[in-house]
Amino acid sequence: MIGSASAPASSGNLGPGFDALALALALRCNVTAEISEAMTISENGSTRRLADDDMISRAVRMAVDRPMHLTVTNEIPRARGLGSSSAVTAAAAAAAMKAMSVEGGRNRVFTIVDELEGHADNAAAAVFGGLVVATSNGVQRLGFHETLVPVVGIPHAELRTADARAALSADIPREVVVRSLARTAFLIEGLRSANPAALASAAGDELHEKPRAAMSPITGELMAAARAGGALHACWSGAGPSALAFATAATVGRVIGAMAGVLGTHGEVLSLDIDTEGLR
């Protein structure tokens, strides 16, 4: 039998919601799985064998405990902070389960992706869609105002999540934690209500954006340009280097133009719908 599944891109953190908040975006990774004698993958016109310790291979083994041949078509740029690894892991596990008629559904796939990736936020957005707050112990969908338009500036340069993680401090002063909690509350309310004042108060993350700023100066430039163009909020998308901004129908053109002016020929700017479906 052949199983097929698809999962969306996601933007994690959204500023102060470090490792907790994520938003699913309308770019997709599509995977088909077929029972095979070895773990193999076909993508971009080539086929290769997957090592046992490869994350995709481990996801399939956790899902069905047997090798599969996977065919992957991925619209999501990799190593850009858009949740590509969560999407492909979720879609591979789900496709394998469908090929073997294994029960478990979305909750099982979320558990697999969260365990392998260690990022419940991206895992939850990829599996359940929409704006989510997540830990390994639970997922909650949050309100997102229909007038907000996500715009993503995606540099061609890559930034590995492991490298971005290495820039973070293990010791966080209490006053930084307090300010971060307040910013997160402002962010959740601002995204729910499209309140400009609330979203303005959500800016200035000190947990991950400030420590990573020197690793990808263009991300900060994209955020500043988006705000100058009228964005209500701008932030690192996941571990970067992409930047995510929230515009309105009245400002989306200016925001796109401002971010495109920063990137020039070294990236692209996309206005994306929210993916409310998640894994399918």
Coordinates of C-alpha atoms in Angstrom, one line a residue:
M1 CA 0.0 0.0 0.0
I2 CA 1.0 3.6 -0.5
G3 CA 0.2 6.4 2.1
S4 CA 0.3 10.1 1.5
A5 CA 0.5 13.0 3.9
S6 CA 1.2 16.7 3.9
A7 CA 2.2 19.2 6.6
P8 CA 2.6 23.0 6.6
A9 CA 5.5 25.3 7.3
S10 CA 5.6 27.0 10.6
S11 CA 7.1 30.1 12.3
G12 CA 8.2 29.5 15.8
N13 CA 8.6 31.9 18.8
L14 CA 7.0 34.9 17.1
G15 CA 9.2 37.2 19.2
P16 CA 8.8 36.6 22.9
G17 CA 7.1 33.2 22.7
F18 CA 10.3 31.3 22.7
D19 CA 9.9 27.5 22.2
A20 CA 6.2 27.9 23.1
L21 CA 4.3 29.8 20.3
A22 CA 4.2 28.9 16.6
L23 CA 2.1 29.8 13.6
A24 CA 1.4 27.4 10.7
L25 CA 1.9 29.0 7.2
A26 CA 0.7 28.0 3.8
L27 CA 3.7 26.3 2.4
R28 CA 3.6 22.5 2.4
C29 CA 5.8 19.4 2.5
N30 CA 4.2 16.4 0.8
V31 CA 5.3 12.8 1.4
T32 CA 4.2 9.5 0.0
A33 CA 5.4 6.3 1.7
E34 CA 5.5 2.8 0.3
I35 CA 6.6 -0.4 2.0
S36 CA 10.1 -1.2 1.1
E37 CA 13.1 -3.5 2.0
A38 CA 15.2 -0.5 3.0
M39 CA 14.7 3.1 4.2
T40 CA 15.1 5.2 1.0
I41 CA 14.0 8.7 0.0
S42 CA 13.5 10.2 -3.4
E43 CA 13.6 14.0 -3.7
N44 CA 14.6 16.6 -6.3
G45 CA 15.1 13.9 -8.9
S46 CA 17.5 11.7 -6.9
T47 CA 17.1 8.7 -4.6
R48 CA 19.3 7.8 -1.6
R49 CA 19.3 5.4 1.3
L50 CA 18.6 6.9 4.7
A51 CA 20.9 6.2 7.6
D52 CA 19.3 4.7 10.7
D53 CA 20.0 7.8 12.7
D54 CA 18.5 10.2 10.2
M55 CA 15.5 12.0 11.7
I56 CA 13.2 11.0 8.9
S57 CA 14.2 7.4 9.2
R58 CA 13.7 7.5 12.9
A59 CA 10.3 9.1 12.5
V60 CA 9.2 6.3 10.2
R61 CA 10.5 3.6 12.5
M62 CA 8.7 5.1 15.5
A63 CA 5.5 5.3 13.5
V64 CA 5.5 1.8 11.9
D65 CA 8.7 0.0 12.8
R66 CA 9.6 -1.0 9.3
P67 CA 11.4 0.5 6.3
M68 CA 9.7 2.6 3.7
H69 CA 10.5 4.3 0.5
L70 CA 9.5 7.9 0.7
T71 CA 8.9 10.4 -2.0
V72 CA 9.2 14.0 -0.8
T73 CA 8.1 17.3 -2.5
N74 CA 8.9 20.2 -0.2
E75 CA 7.9 23.8 -0.8
I76 CA 9.4 24.9 2.5
P77 CA 12.9 26.5 2.4
R78 CA 15.3 24.6 4.6
A79 CA 17.4 26.0 7.4
R80 CA 15.6 29.3 7.2
G81 CA 13.5 29.2 10.4
L82 CA 10.3 28.0 8.7
G83 CA 9.8 24.6 10.3
S84 CA 10.9 22.5 7.3
S85 CA 12.2 19.7 9.5
S86 CA 9.0 19.5 11.6
A87 CA 6.9 19.4 8.4
V88 CA 8.9 16.6 6.7
T89 CA 9.1 14.6 9.9
A90 CA 5.3 14.9 10.5
A91 CA 4.4 14.1 6.9
A92 CA 6.8 11.1 6.7
A93 CA 5.4 9.6 9.9
A94 CA 1.8 10.2 8.9
A95 CA 2.4 8.8 5.4
A96 CA 4.0 5.7 6.8
M97 CA 1.1 5.2 9.2
K98 CA -1.4 5.5 6.4
A99 CA 0.6 3.0 4.3
M100 CA 0.4 0.4 7.1
S101 CA -3.1 1.3 8.3
V102 CA -1.7 2.2 11.7
E103 CA -4.0 4.0 14.1
G104 CA -3.0 6.9 16.3
G105 CA -3.8 10.0 14.2
R106 CA -2.5 13.5 14.8
N107 CA -1.7 13.0 18.5
R108 CA 0.6 10.1 17.7
V109 CA 2.4 12.1 15.0
F110 CA 2.7 15.1 17.3
T111 CA 4.4 12.9 20.0
I112 CA 6.8 11.5 17.5
V113 CA 7.8 14.9 16.0
D114 CA 8.1 16.5 19.4
E115 CA 10.3 13.7 20.7
L116 CA 12.6 13.8 17.8
E117 CA 12.8 17.5 17.3
G118 CA 12.5 18.8 20.8
H119 CA 10.4 21.7 19.5
A120 CA 6.8 21.3 20.6
D121 CA 5.9 24.6 19.1
N122 CA 6.8 23.8 15.5
A123 CA 5.6 20.2 15.9
A124 CA 2.1 21.4 17.1
A125 CA 1.8 24.0 14.3
A126 CA 2.8 21.4 11.7
V127 CA 0.3 18.8 13.0
F128 CA -2.6 20.9 14.2
G129 CA -2.3 24.1 12.1
G130 CA -3.2 27.7 13.1
L131 CA -1.6 29.7 15.9
V132 CA -0.7 27.4 18.8
V133 CA 0.9 27.4 22.2
A134 CA 2.5 24.1 23.0
T135 CA 4.6 22.0 25.3
S136 CA 5.2 18.3 25.3
N137 CA 2.2 18.0 27.7
G138 CA -0.4 19.9 25.8
V139 CA -1.4 22.0 22.8
Q140 CA -3.8 25.0 22.7
R141 CA -5.1 26.8 19.6
L142 CA -5.1 30.6 20.0
G143 CA -7.0 33.3 18.4
F144 CA -5.6 35.1 15.3
H145 CA -7.3 38.2 14.0
E146 CA -8.4 37.8 10.4
T147 CA -7.1 41.3 9.4
L148 CA -3.5 40.3 10.1
V149 CA -1.4 39.3 7.0
P150 CA 1.8 37.4 7.5
V151 CA 4.7 38.4 5.4
V152 CA 8.0 36.5 5.5
G153 CA 11.4 37.7 4.3
I154 CA 13.5 34.7 3.4
P155 CA 17.3 35.3 2.8
H156 CA 19.1 32.8 0.6
A157 CA 21.7 32.3 3.4
E158 CA 21.1 29.4 5.8
L159 CA 21.3 29.4 9.5
R160 CA 21.4 26.0 11.3
T161 CA 19.2 25.7 14.3
A162 CA 21.9 24.0 16.3
D163 CA 24.2 27.0 15.7
A164 CA 21.5 29.5 16.6
R165 CA 20.8 27.5 19.8
A166 CA 24.5 27.7 20.7
A167 CA 24.3 31.5 20.9
L168 CA 21.7 31.4 23.8
S169 CA 22.6 31.7 27.5
A170 CA 21.7 29.1 30.0
D171 CA 21.4 31.8 32.7
I172 CA 18.6 34.3 32.4
P173 CA 18.2 37.2 34.9
R174 CA 14.8 37.4 36.6
E175 CA 14.0 40.8 35.3
V176 CA 14.5 39.5 31.7
V177 CA 12.1 36.6 32.4
V178 CA 9.5 39.1 33.8
R179 CA 9.8 41.4 30.8
S180 CA 9.5 38.3 28.5
L181 CA 6.4 37.1 30.2
A182 CA 4.8 40.5 29.8
R183 CA 5.8 40.7 26.1
T184 CA 4.3 37.3 25.5
A185 CA 1.0 38.3 27.1
F186 CA 0.9 41.5 24.9
L187 CA 1.7 39.3 21.8
I188 CA -1.1 36.8 22.4
E189 CA -3.6 39.6 22.9
G190 CA -2.3 41.6 20.0
L191 CA -2.5 38.7 17.6
R192 CA -6.1 37.9 18.9
S193 CA -7.3 41.5 18.5
A194 CA -4.9 43.1 16.0
N195 CA -4.3 45.8 18.6
P196 CA -1.4 47.9 17.5
A197 CA -0.5 49.1 21.0
A198 CA -0.4 45.5 22.3
L199 CA 1.7 44.3 19.4
A200 CA 4.1 47.3 19.8
S201 CA 4.6 46.3 23.5
A202 CA 5.5 42.7 22.4
A203 CA 8.6 43.8 20.6
G204 CA 12.2 43.6 21.8
D205 CA 12.8 40.0 22.7
E206 CA 15.8 39.4 25.0
L207 CA 15.6 35.6 25.2
H208 CA 16.7 34.6 21.7
E209 CA 16.5 37.6 19.3
K210 CA 19.0 39.8 21.0
P211 CA 21.6 37.0 21.6
R212 CA 21.3 35.9 18.0
A213 CA 21.3 39.4 16.4
A214 CA 25.0 39.3 15.4
M215 CA 24.6 35.9 13.8
S216 CA 22.3 37.3 11.1
P217 CA 22.2 41.1 10.9
I218 CA 20.0 40.9 7.9
T219 CA 17.2 39.5 10.0
G220 CA 17.2 42.6 12.2
E221 CA 17.3 44.8 9.0
L222 CA 14.3 43.0 7.7
M223 CA 12.4 43.5 10.9
A224 CA 13.2 47.2 11.0
A225 CA 12.2 47.7 7.4
A226 CA 8.9 45.8 8.0
R227 CA 8.0 48.1 10.9
A228 CA 9.0 51.2 8.8
G229 CA 6.7 49.9 6.1
G230 CA 3.8 49.7 8.6
A231 CA 4.0 46.2 10.0
L232 CA 2.3 45.9 13.4
H233 CA 4.8 43.3 14.6
A234 CA 8.0 41.9 13.2
C235 CA 10.2 39.1 14.6
W236 CA 12.7 36.4 13.9
S237 CA 11.0 33.4 12.3
G238 CA 12.1 30.5 14.4
A239 CA 15.9 30.4 14.6
G240 CA 16.2 32.6 11.5
P241 CA 17.5 33.9 9.3
S242 CA 14.0 34.6 8.0
A243 CA 11.9 37.4 9.5
L244 CA 8.2 37.3 10.0
A245 CA 6.0 40.5 9.9
F246 CA 2.3 41.1 10.4
A247 CA 0.8 43.6 8.1
T248 CA -2.8 44.6 7.2
A249 CA -4.5 44.9 3.9
A250 CA -3.6 48.6 3.9
T251 CA 0.1 48.1 4.6
V252 CA 1.0 44.7 3.1
G253 CA 2.3 46.2 -0.2
R254 CA 4.5 48.6 1.7
V255 CA 5.8 45.9 4.0
I256 CA 6.6 43.6 1.1
G257 CA 8.4 46.4 -0.7
A258 CA 10.4 47.4 2.4
M259 CA 11.6 43.8 3.1
A260 CA 12.3 43.2 -0.6
G261 CA 14.5 46.3 -0.6
V262 CA 16.6 44.8 2.2
L263 CA 17.0 41.5 0.5
G264 CA 17.5 42.6 -3.1
T265 CA 18.5 39.6 -5.1
H266 CA 19.7 37.7 -2.0
G267 CA 16.3 36.3 -1.0
E268 CA 12.5 36.5 -1.5
V269 CA 9.5 38.0 0.3
L270 CA 6.3 36.0 0.5
S271 CA 2.8 37.0 1.7
L272 CA 1.4 33.8 3.1
D273 CA -2.0 32.7 4.3
I274 CA -2.3 31.0 7.7
D275 CA -2.6 27.3 7.4
T276 CA -5.5 26.3 9.7
E277 CA -5.6 22.6 8.6
G278 CA -2.3 21.3 9.7
L279 CA -1.5 17.7 8.9
R280 CA -3.6 16.0 6.2

